[in-house]
PDB file of C-alpha atoms in Angstrom:
ATOM      1  CA  MET A   1      44.264 169.177  40.151  1.00  0.00           C
ATOM      2  CA  ILE A   2      45.062 166.068  42.102  1.00  0.00           C
ATOM      3  CA  LYS A   3      43.282 163.056  40.770  1.00  0.00           C
ATOM      4  CA  ASN A   4      40.796 161.181  42.957  1.00  0.00           C
ATOM      5  CA  GLY A   5      43.177 157.717  42.703  1.00  0.00           C
ATOM      6  CA  VAL A   6      46.570 159.841  43.944  1.00  0.00           C
ATOM      7  CA  VAL A   7      47.201 158.890  47.345  1.00  0.00           C
ATOM      8  CA  GLN A   8      49.820 161.690  48.428  1.00  0.00           C
ATOM      9  CA  VAL A   9      52.101 160.506  50.903  1.00  0.00           C
ATOM     10  CA  LEU A  10      54.320 162.821  53.538  1.00  0.00           C
ATOM     11  CA  ARG A  11      56.772 161.034  55.684  1.00  0.00           C
ATOM     12  CA  LEU A  12      58.001 163.185  58.570  1.00  0.00           C
ATOM     13  CA  ARG A  13      59.872 162.661  61.402  1.00  0.00           C
ATOM     14  CA  ASN A  14      60.538 164.649  64.754  1.00  0.00           C
ATOM     15  CA  PHE A  15      57.934 167.471  63.292  1.00  0.00           C
ATOM     16  CA  SER A  16      55.748 169.186  65.887  1.00  0.00           C
ATOM     17  CA  ILE A  17      52.296 167.586  66.036  1.00  0.00           C
ATOM     18  CA  TYR A  18      50.819 170.930  66.475  1.00  0.00           C
ATOM     19  CA  LYS A  19      52.130 172.250  63.087  1.00  0.00           C
ATOM     20  CA  GLN A  20      51.257 168.727  61.856  1.00  0.00           C
ATOM     21  CA  LEU A  21      47.468 169.430  63.038  1.00  0.00           C
ATOM     22  CA  LEU A  22      47.367 173.158  61.613  1.00  0.00           C
ATOM     23  CA  LEU A  23      48.409 171.687  58.108  1.00  0.00           C
ATOM     24  CA  GLU A  24      46.013 168.782  58.171  1.00  0.00           C
ATOM     25  CA  GLU A  25      42.873 170.825  58.973  1.00  0.00           C
ATOM     26  CA  SER A  26      44.038 173.020  55.775  1.00  0.00           C
ATOM     27  CA  LEU A  27      44.002 169.915  53.595  1.00  0.00           C
ATOM     28  CA  TYR A  28      40.968 168.415  54.958  1.00  0.00           C
ATOM     29  CA  ARG A  29      39.035 171.716  54.716  1.00  0.00           C
ATOM     30  CA  ARG A  30      40.550 172.223  50.914  1.00  0.00           C
ATOM     31  CA  LYS A  31      38.209 170.136  48.577  1.00  0.00           C
ATOM     32  CA  ASP A  32      41.070 170.569  45.895  1.00  0.00           C
ATOM     33  CA  ALA A  33      43.947 169.132  48.138  1.00  0.00           C
ATOM     34  CA  GLY A  34      43.403 165.382  47.298  1.00  0.00           C
ATOM     35  CA  ASN A  35      44.247 162.198  49.213  1.00  0.00           C
ATOM     36  CA  TRP A  36      47.036 162.380  51.571  1.00  0.00           C
ATOM     37  CA  LEU A  37      48.602 160.040  53.835  1.00  0.00           C
ATOM     38  CA  ILE A  38      50.864 161.642  56.451  1.00  0.00           C
ATOM     39  CA  ILE A  39      53.293 159.524  58.701  1.00  0.00           C
ATOM     40  CA  ASN A  40      55.233 161.197  61.207  1.00  0.00           C
ATOM     41  CA  GLU A  41      58.009 159.297  63.205  1.00  0.00           C
ATOM     42  CA  GLY A  42      57.562 161.549  66.974  1.00  0.00           C
ATOM     43  CA  THR A  43      57.061 164.970  68.128  1.00  0.00           C
ATOM     44  CA  PRO A  44      60.117 166.981  69.455  1.00  0.00           C
ATOM     45  CA  ASP A  45      58.594 167.821  72.772  1.00  0.00           C
ATOM     46  CA  PRO A  46      55.740 166.574  75.046  1.00  0.00           C
ATOM     47  CA  MET A  47      52.058 167.704  74.585  1.00  0.00           C
ATOM     48  CA  ILE A  48      48.974 166.798  75.474  1.00  0.00           C
ATOM     49  CA  ILE A  49      46.497 166.560  72.749  1.00  0.00           C
ATOM     50  CA  MET A  50      42.590 166.496  73.158  1.00  0.00           C
ATOM     51  CA  GLY A  51      39.706 166.815  71.154  1.00  0.00           C
ATOM     52  CA  ILE A  52      37.688 169.773  69.922  1.00  0.00           C
ATOM     53  CA  SER A  53      34.876 169.730  72.364  1.00  0.00           C
ATOM     54  CA  GLY A  54      37.040 168.686  75.210  1.00  0.00           C
ATOM     55  CA  ARG A  55      37.061 170.158  78.592  1.00  0.00           C
ATOM     56  CA  PRO A  56      41.098 170.849  80.044  1.00  0.00           C
ATOM     57  CA  ASP A  57      39.834 170.780  83.776  1.00  0.00           C
ATOM     58  CA  LYS A  58      37.965 167.513  83.289  1.00  0.00           C
ATOM     59  CA  LEU A  59      40.349 165.465  81.367  1.00  0.00           C
ATOM     60  CA  VAL A  60      44.119 166.956  82.514  1.00  0.00           C
ATOM     61  CA  HIS A  61      45.616 167.751  85.811  1.00  0.00           C
ATOM     62  CA  LEU A  62      46.584 171.184  85.197  1.00  0.00           C
ATOM     63  CA  GLU A  63      48.968 171.615  88.025  1.00  0.00           C
ATOM     64  CA  LYS A  64      50.857 168.536  86.832  1.00  0.00           C
ATOM     65  CA  ALA A  65      50.827 169.554  83.227  1.00  0.00           C
ATOM     66  CA  ALA A  66      52.213 173.248  84.339  1.00  0.00           C
ATOM     67  CA  SER A  67      54.804 172.035  86.510  1.00  0.00           C
ATOM     68  CA  LEU A  68      55.932 169.568  83.725  1.00  0.00           C
ATOM     69  CA  ASN A  69      55.489 172.426  81.092  1.00  0.00           C
ATOM     70  CA  ILE A  70      53.745 170.770  79.111  1.00  0.00           C
ATOM     71  CA  PRO A  71      51.340 172.634  76.805  1.00  0.00           C
ATOM     72  CA  ILE A  72      47.400 171.446  75.724  1.00  0.00           C
ATOM     73  CA  ILE A  73      46.317 171.467  71.777  1.00  0.00           C
ATOM     74  CA  LYS A  74      42.825 171.067  70.921  1.00  0.00           C
ATOM     75  CA  ARG A  75      43.044 169.502  67.592  1.00  0.00           C
ATOM     76  CA  TYR A  76      40.111 170.138  65.284  1.00  0.00           C
ATOM     77  CA  THR A  77      38.745 166.709  65.334  1.00  0.00           C
ATOM     78  CA  GLY A  78      37.074 164.808  68.158  1.00  0.00           C
ATOM     79  CA  GLY A  79      37.749 162.231  70.193  1.00  0.00           C
ATOM     80  CA  GLY A  80      39.819 161.403  73.409  1.00  0.00           C
ATOM     81  CA  THR A  81      42.913 163.016  75.198  1.00  0.00           C
ATOM     82  CA  VAL A  82      46.442 161.713  75.012  1.00  0.00           C
ATOM     83  CA  ILE A  83      50.129 163.030  75.574  1.00  0.00           C
ATOM     84  CA  VAL A  84      52.446 162.399  73.007  1.00  0.00           C
ATOM     85  CA  ASP A  85      55.800 163.067  72.726  1.00  0.00           C
ATOM     86  CA  HIS A  86      59.108 161.741  70.658  1.00  0.00           C
ATOM     87  CA  ASN A  87      58.024 157.997  71.081  1.00  0.00           C
ATOM     88  CA  THR A  88      54.827 158.478  69.707  1.00  0.00           C
ATOM     89  CA  LEU A  89      54.271 157.626  66.104  1.00  0.00           C
ATOM     90  CA  PHE A  90      51.620 159.519  63.977  1.00  0.00           C
ATOM     91  CA  THR A  91      49.562 158.387  61.103  1.00  0.00           C
ATOM     92  CA  SER A  92      47.027 160.358  59.292  1.00  0.00           C
ATOM     93  CA  PHE A  93      44.219 159.828  56.487  1.00  0.00           C
ATOM     94  CA  ILE A  94      42.788 163.103  54.963  1.00  0.00           C
ATOM     95  CA  MET A  95      40.707 162.190  51.916  1.00  0.00           C
ATOM     96  CA  ASN A  96      37.804 162.083  49.719  1.00  0.00           C
ATOM     97  CA  ASN A  97      34.869 160.281  50.665  1.00  0.00           C
ATOM     98  CA  ASP A  98      35.148 158.176  47.535  1.00  0.00           C
ATOM     99  CA  PHE A  99      38.865 157.078  48.453  1.00  0.00           C
ATOM    100  CA  ILE A 100      36.864 154.638  50.923  1.00  0.00           C
ATOM    101  CA  GLN A 101      34.053 153.532  48.712  1.00  0.00           C
ATOM    102  CA  GLN A 102      36.629 152.843  45.776  1.00  0.00           C
ATOM    103  CA  SER A 103      39.195 151.150  47.351  1.00  0.00           C
ATOM    104  CA  SER A 104      39.274 147.292  47.907  1.00  0.00           C
ATOM    105  CA  ASN A 105      39.101 146.498  51.084  1.00  0.00           C
ATOM    106  CA  ASN A 106      36.140 148.502  52.113  1.00  0.00           C
ATOM    107  CA  ASN A 107      34.093 145.176  51.689  1.00  0.00           C
ATOM    108  CA  HIS A 108      30.995 146.376  53.325  1.00  0.00           C
ATOM    109  CA  ASN A 109      28.315 148.708  51.688  1.00  0.00           C
ATOM    110  CA  SER A 110      27.133 151.657  54.245  1.00  0.00           C
ATOM    111  CA  ASN A 111      23.246 151.815  54.034  1.00  0.00           C
ATOM    112  CA  ASN A 112      23.695 155.694  54.565  1.00  0.00           C
ATOM    113  CA  SER A 113      26.140 156.121  51.405  1.00  0.00           C
ATOM    114  CA  ASN A 114      25.553 155.882  47.880  1.00  0.00           C
ATOM    115  CA  ASN A 115      28.474 154.257  46.345  1.00  0.00           C
ATOM    116  CA  ASN A 116      27.846 155.587  42.733  1.00  0.00           C
ATOM    117  CA  ASN A 117      27.673 158.881  44.341  1.00  0.00           C
ATOM    118  CA  SER A 118      31.475 160.180  44.720  1.00  0.00           C
ATOM    119  CA  GLN A 119      30.673 163.132  47.131  1.00  0.00           C
ATOM    120  CA  SER A 120      28.294 161.013  49.343  1.00  0.00           C
ATOM    121  CA  TYR A 121      28.519 161.321  52.977  1.00  0.00           C
ATOM    122  CA  LEU A 122      30.536 159.020  55.085  1.00  0.00           C
ATOM    123  CA  TYR A 123      29.491 158.169  58.890  1.00  0.00           C
ATOM    124  CA  PRO A 124      32.189 157.541  61.451  1.00  0.00           C
ATOM    125  CA  LYS A 125      31.155 153.917  61.673  1.00  0.00           C
ATOM    126  CA  ASP A 126      32.370 153.679  57.975  1.00  0.00           C
ATOM    127  CA  ILE A 127      35.395 155.107  58.364  1.00  0.00           C
ATOM    128  CA  MET A 128      36.587 153.043  61.575  1.00  0.00           C
ATOM    129  CA  LYS A 129      35.566 149.664  59.546  1.00  0.00           C
ATOM    130  CA  TRP A 130      37.776 150.955  56.670  1.00  0.00           C
ATOM    131  CA  SER A 131      40.418 151.853  59.008  1.00  0.00           C
ATOM    132  CA  GLU A 132      40.205 148.182  60.939  1.00  0.00           C
ATOM    133  CA  GLY A 133      40.487 146.449  58.041  1.00  0.00           C
ATOM    134  CA  TYR A 134      43.878 148.630  56.663  1.00  0.00           C
ATOM    135  CA  TYR A 135      45.577 148.224  60.027  1.00  0.00           C
ATOM    136  CA  LYS A 136      44.832 144.637  60.131  1.00  0.00           C
ATOM    137  CA  ASN A 137      47.006 144.281  57.313  1.00  0.00           C
ATOM    138  CA  VAL A 138      49.837 146.692  58.630  1.00  0.00           C
ATOM    139  CA  PHE A 139      49.622 144.499  61.924  1.00  0.00           C
ATOM    140  CA  ILE A 140      49.229 141.046  60.329  1.00  0.00           C
ATOM    141  CA  ASP A 141      51.930 139.310  62.188  1.00  0.00           C
ATOM    142  CA  TYR A 142      49.795 139.368  65.149  1.00  0.00           C
ATOM    143  CA  ASN A 143      46.381 137.822  65.491  1.00  0.00           C
ATOM    144  CA  ASP A 144      45.301 139.192  68.761  1.00  0.00           C
ATOM    145  CA  PHE A 145      44.938 142.637  66.854  1.00  0.00           C
ATOM    146  CA  SER A 146      41.708 144.154  66.996  1.00  0.00           C
ATOM    147  CA  LEU A 147      39.823 147.452  67.032  1.00  0.00           C
ATOM    148  CA  GLN A 148      38.246 147.792  70.559  1.00  0.00           C
ATOM    149  CA  GLU A 149      35.413 150.443  70.449  1.00  0.00           C
ATOM    150  CA  HIS A 150      37.798 153.289  68.975  1.00  0.00           C
ATOM    151  CA  ASP A 151      40.819 151.934  69.752  1.00  0.00           C
ATOM    152  CA  TYR A 152      43.273 149.746  68.379  1.00  0.00           C
ATOM    153  CA  ALA A 153      44.508 147.166  70.904  1.00  0.00           C
ATOM    154  CA  PHE A 154      46.385 143.656  71.283  1.00  0.00           C
ATOM    155  CA  GLY A 155      44.358 141.901  73.190  1.00  0.00           C
ATOM    156  CA  ASN A 156      42.347 144.085  75.650  1.00  0.00           C
ATOM    157  CA  ARG A 157      45.371 146.581  75.635  1.00  0.00           C
ATOM    158  CA  LYS A 158      45.169 149.747  73.757  1.00  0.00           C
ATOM    159  CA  PHE A 159      48.470 150.587  71.588  1.00  0.00           C
ATOM    160  CA  GLY A 160      46.501 153.462  69.169  1.00  0.00           C
ATOM    161  CA  GLY A 161      43.671 156.022  69.561  1.00  0.00           C
ATOM    162  CA  ASN A 162      41.866 157.574  66.825  1.00  0.00           C
ATOM    163  CA  ALA A 163      39.827 160.784  66.028  1.00  0.00           C
ATOM    164  CA  GLN A 164      38.242 161.911  62.806  1.00  0.00           C
ATOM    165  CA  ALA A 165      36.099 164.375  61.325  1.00  0.00           C
ATOM    166  CA  CYS A 166      33.615 164.214  58.451  1.00  0.00           C
ATOM    167  CA  SER A 167      32.085 166.320  55.985  1.00  0.00           C
ATOM    168  CA  ARG A 168      30.351 165.899  52.967  1.00  0.00           C
ATOM    169  CA  THR A 169      33.097 165.255  50.733  1.00  0.00           C
ATOM    170  CA  ARG A 170      36.222 164.675  52.786  1.00  0.00           C
ATOM    171  CA  PHE A 171      37.237 162.798  55.976  1.00  0.00           C
ATOM    172  CA  ALA A 172      39.996 162.789  58.479  1.00  0.00           C
ATOM    173  CA  HIS A 173      40.977 159.873  60.202  1.00  0.00           C
ATOM    174  CA  HIS A 174      44.502 160.093  62.470  1.00  0.00           C
ATOM    175  CA  THR A 175      45.947 157.934  64.730  1.00  0.00           C
ATOM    176  CA  SER A 176      48.462 158.461  67.839  1.00  0.00           C
ATOM    177  CA  PHE A 177      50.628 154.979  67.947  1.00  0.00           C
ATOM    178  CA  LEU A 178      52.474 154.449  71.447  1.00  0.00           C
ATOM    179  CA  PHE A 179      55.581 152.938  70.573  1.00  0.00           C
ATOM    180  CA  ASP A 180      57.032 153.795  73.937  1.00  0.00           C
ATOM    181  CA  TYR A 181      55.567 156.163  76.890  1.00  0.00           C
ATOM    182  CA  GLU A 182      56.709 157.754  80.138  1.00  0.00           C
ATOM    183  CA  THR A 183      54.744 156.765  83.034  1.00  0.00           C
ATOM    184  CA  ASP A 184      55.191 160.126  84.764  1.00  0.00           C
ATOM    185  CA  ARG A 185      54.070 162.311  81.798  1.00  0.00           C
ATOM    186  CA  MET A 186      50.994 159.636  81.155  1.00  0.00           C
ATOM    187  CA  ALA A 187      50.033 160.397  85.153  1.00  0.00           C
ATOM    188  CA  THR A 188      49.010 164.468  83.744  1.00  0.00           C
ATOM    189  CA  LEU A 189      45.907 162.984  82.182  1.00  0.00           C
ATOM    190  CA  LYS A 190      42.772 162.244  84.170  1.00  0.00           C
ATOM    191  CA  GLN A 191      40.539 159.067  83.960  1.00  0.00           C
ATOM    192  CA  PRO A 192      37.703 160.308  81.745  1.00  0.00           C
ATOM    193  CA  GLU A 193      34.391 160.530  82.619  1.00  0.00           C
ATOM    194  CA  LYS A 194      33.380 158.459  79.931  1.00  0.00           C
ATOM    195  CA  ILE A 195      35.696 155.496  79.361  1.00  0.00           C
ATOM    196  CA  PRO A 196      35.769 152.142  77.177  1.00  0.00           C
ATOM    197  CA  THR A 197      33.913 149.350  78.477  1.00  0.00           C
ATOM    198  CA  TYR A 198      36.880 147.165  77.775  1.00  0.00           C
ATOM    199  CA  ARG A 199      39.161 149.540  79.615  1.00  0.00           C
ATOM    200  CA  GLU A 200      37.396 148.074  83.241  1.00  0.00           C
ATOM    201  CA  ASN A 201      38.645 151.304  84.861  1.00  0.00           C
ATOM    202  CA  ARG A 202      42.008 150.016  84.793  1.00  0.00           C
ATOM    203  CA  GLU A 203      44.699 152.759  85.376  1.00  0.00           C
ATOM    204  CA  HIS A 204      46.890 153.683  82.372  1.00  0.00           C
ATOM    205  CA  ASN A 205      49.572 151.593  82.885  1.00  0.00           C
ATOM    206  CA  SER A 206      47.664 148.008  83.055  1.00  0.00           C
ATOM    207  CA  PHE A 207      45.670 149.665  79.719  1.00  0.00           C
ATOM    208  CA  LEU A 208      47.975 150.352  77.440  1.00  0.00           C
ATOM    209  CA  VAL A 209      50.942 148.088  75.796  1.00  0.00           C
ATOM    210  CA  LYS A 210      53.753 149.809  74.308  1.00  0.00           C
ATOM    211  CA  LEU A 211      54.391 148.996  70.820  1.00  0.00           C
ATOM    212  CA  LYS A 212      58.682 148.664  71.152  1.00  0.00           C
ATOM    213  CA  ASP A 213      57.889 145.265  73.006  1.00  0.00           C
ATOM    214  CA  ARG A 214      56.662 143.874  69.341  1.00  0.00           C
ATOM    215  CA  TYR A 215      58.532 146.140  66.747  1.00  0.00           C
ATOM    216  CA  ASP A 216      62.241 147.143  67.145  1.00  0.00           C
ATOM    217  CA  SER A 217      61.443 150.810  65.612  1.00  0.00           C
ATOM    218  CA  HIS A 218      59.195 153.602  64.373  1.00  0.00           C
ATOM    219  CA  ASN A 219      60.590 153.085  60.972  1.00  0.00           C
ATOM    220  CA  THR A 220      59.390 149.148  61.200  1.00  0.00           C
ATOM    221  CA  ILE A 221      55.756 150.303  61.324  1.00  0.00           C
ATOM    222  CA  SER A 222      55.927 153.132  59.145  1.00  0.00           C
ATOM    223  CA  GLN A 223      57.240 150.782  56.249  1.00  0.00           C
ATOM    224  CA  LEU A 224      54.506 148.476  57.208  1.00  0.00           C
ATOM    225  CA  ILE A 225      52.060 151.267  57.143  1.00  0.00           C
ATOM    226  CA  ILE A 226      53.357 152.180  53.361  1.00  0.00           C
ATOM    227  CA  ASP A 227      53.565 148.468  52.330  1.00  0.00           C
ATOM    228  CA  ALA A 228      49.605 148.344  53.056  1.00  0.00           C
ATOM    229  CA  MET A 229      48.628 151.304  51.320  1.00  0.00           C
ATOM    230  CA  THR A 230      50.925 150.248  48.164  1.00  0.00           C
ATOM    231  CA  ASN A 231      48.843 146.325  48.780  1.00  0.00           C
ATOM    232  CA  LEU A 232      45.561 148.143  49.020  1.00  0.00           C
ATOM    233  CA  LEU A 233      46.168 150.664  45.485  1.00  0.00           C
ATOM    234  CA  LEU A 234      47.611 147.383  44.002  1.00  0.00           C
ATOM    235  CA  SER A 235      44.443 144.785  45.159  1.00  0.00           C
ATOM    236  CA  ASN A 236      42.038 147.857  44.043  1.00  0.00           C
ATOM    237  CA  ASN A 237      43.772 147.921  40.523  1.00  0.00           C
ATOM    238  CA  ASN A 238      43.916 144.308  39.755  1.00  0.00           C
ATOM    239  CA  ASN A 239      40.112 144.289  40.577  1.00  0.00           C
ATOM    240  CA  ASN A 240      39.683 146.607  37.812  1.00  0.00           C
ATOM    241  CA  ASN A 241      41.705 144.466  35.376  1.00  0.00           C
ATOM    242  CA  ASP A 242      44.574 147.235  35.034  1.00  0.00           C
ATOM    243  CA  THR A 243      48.156 145.654  34.943  1.00  0.00           C
ATOM    244  CA  ALA A 244      50.350 148.618  35.274  1.00  0.00           C
ATOM    245  CA  ALA A 245      52.639 148.952  38.152  1.00  0.00           C
ATOM    246  CA  VAL A 246      50.848 151.032  40.702  1.00  0.00           C
ATOM    247  CA  LEU A 247      54.100 153.403  41.537  1.00  0.00           C
ATOM    248  CA  ASP A 248      54.820 154.132  38.272  1.00  0.00           C
ATOM    249  CA  LYS A 249      52.738 156.970  37.617  1.00  0.00           C
ATOM    250  CA  ASP A 250      54.524 157.917  33.925  1.00  0.00           C
ATOM    251  CA  ASP A 251      52.933 154.503  32.691  1.00  0.00           C
ATOM    252  CA  SER A 252      49.832 154.107  35.140  1.00  0.00           C
ATOM    253  CA  PRO A 253      46.357 155.042  33.155  1.00  0.00           C
ATOM    254  CA  SER A 254      44.139 157.506  34.850  1.00  0.00           C
ATOM    255  CA  LYS A 255      42.046 155.157  36.275  1.00  0.00           C
ATOM    256  CA  MET A 256      44.332 153.543  38.384  1.00  0.00           C
ATOM    257  CA  MET A 257      45.122 154.287  41.994  1.00  0.00           C
ATOM    258  CA  MET A 258      48.608 154.807  42.820  1.00  0.00           C
ATOM    259  CA  MET A 259      51.009 156.376  45.381  1.00  0.00           C
ATOM    260  CA  VAL A 260      53.201 159.380  45.168  1.00  0.00           C
ATOM    261  CA  ASP A 261      55.732 160.721  47.618  1.00  0.00           C
ATOM    262  CA  CYS A 262      55.411 164.578  48.280  1.00  0.00           C
ATOM    263  CA  THR A 263      57.470 166.677  50.674  1.00  0.00           C
ATOM    264  CA  LEU A 264      56.165 169.484  53.337  1.00  0.00           C
ATOM    265  CA  GLN A 265      56.704 171.838  50.657  1.00  0.00           C
ATOM    266  CA  ASP A 266      54.284 170.190  48.704  1.00  0.00           C
ATOM    267  CA  ALA A 267      51.975 170.065  51.344  1.00  0.00           C
ATOM    268  CA  MET A 268      52.233 173.582  52.391  1.00  0.00           C
ATOM    269  CA  ARG A 269      51.067 174.724  49.314  1.00  0.00           C
ATOM    270  CA  TYR A 270      47.487 173.817  50.730  1.00  0.00           C
ATOM    271  CA  LEU A 271      47.915 175.936  54.058  1.00  0.00           C
ATOM    272  CA  ASN A 272      45.302 178.401  54.971  1.00  0.00           C
ATOM    273  CA  THR A 273      47.276 181.602  56.281  1.00  0.00           C
ATOM    274  CA  SER A 274      44.183 184.045  55.361  1.00  0.00           C
ATOM    275  CA  GLU A 275      43.794 186.221  58.217  1.00  0.00           C
ATOM    276  CA  ASP A 276      39.800 185.429  58.071  1.00  0.00           C
ATOM    277  CA  ASN A 277      41.055 181.920  58.444  1.00  0.00           C
ATOM    278  CA  ILE A 278      40.312 180.749  61.962  1.00  0.00           C
ATOM    279  CA  PRO A 279      41.874 177.009  62.499  1.00  0.00           C
ATOM    280  CA  SER A 280      39.941 175.155  65.343  1.00  0.00           C
ATOM    281  CA  THR A 281      43.398 173.751  65.966  1.00  0.00           C
ATOM    282  CA  VAL A 282      44.793 175.537  69.067  1.00  0.00           C
ATOM    283  CA  TRP A 283      47.606 176.107  71.655  1.00  0.00           C
ATOM    284  CA  LEU A 284      46.669 176.053  75.288  1.00  0.00           C
ATOM    285  CA  GLU A 285      48.954 176.808  78.443  1.00  0.00           C
ATOM    286  CA  PRO A 286      47.828 174.878  81.443  1.00  0.00           C
ATOM    287  CA  LEU A 287      49.520 177.872  83.717  1.00  0.00           C
ATOM    288  CA  ASP A 288      46.788 179.900  82.056  1.00  0.00           C
ATOM    289  CA  LEU A 289      44.206 177.781  82.274  1.00  0.00           C
ATOM    290  CA  LEU A 290      44.308 177.608  86.095  1.00  0.00           C
ATOM    291  CA  LYS A 291      44.416 181.585  86.032  1.00  0.00           C
ATOM    292  CA  GLN A 292      41.433 181.466  84.210  1.00  0.00           C
ATOM    293  CA  LEU A 293      39.441 178.702  86.447  1.00  0.00           C
ATOM    294  CA  GLU A 294      40.527 180.896  89.521  1.00  0.00           C
ATOM    295  CA  LEU A 295      39.357 183.853  88.078  1.00  0.00           C
ATOM    296  CA  GLU A 296      36.000 182.182  87.311  1.00  0.00           C
ATOM    297  CA  LYS A 297      35.856 180.356  90.936  1.00  0.00           C
ATOM    298  CA  ASN A 298      36.364 184.105  92.338  1.00  0.00           C
ATOM    299  CA  LYS A 299      33.597 185.873  90.732  1.00  0.00           C
TER     300      LYS A 299
END
């Protein structure tokens, strides 16, 4: 059984985001899976990722996506639509709710949460508030970092989009960071009907900023994300008057929060392959969607 204070860290490189989302969904739905931090430096092929309730024809130029042979993935979480590729950096927190309640950078008390109850429900605003504090420590070298509505931005230009899911005991919060992107591929996305106020109707190229303009590699940012977790756990342990090293699981008492490196095989143990399991994450082909729309139009 995974202890509540253990954060299992899985680092991937060029791993299919579709497979990652299927794995994440299983980890999110398994109450015994514990806390996970997943970092994936790029996905091999370009894909359009949209929220569970999104309509492809409203959010994607299907003809252009089909011409570029870019599939559409509906993920298990809500949120907006992004196009991702080998230049995207993915970060996911899939955790028990009590991790946020225990961690030391959660300096707010939700009126809707009972911090003494390890199974108390978290609201999206609770998760976003926590993640904002976390990523402030990642991007600490830049004082123009901010959470703009539901996006991470430098100033008023977005570089990270978020999506999340919440249950009574667990949450998933994942981010796609734009290290770089290709303008032609970005043009497959339509302007959404509901846009953030801070976007001010700007087109993608004037609304977005590339992390490569500030960092030299995916790996540099990945390490900053790991360092932020290390510091968070150390801070929490210091607040609990614990003195053992956070990364030494052999010497750490059970009440300490600690980080352990995991392999893909470790995570795959929680993958639900039952025939009765129908994941919410699905693969869609733009050409098939166009044919379906044409059939509906001719009815």
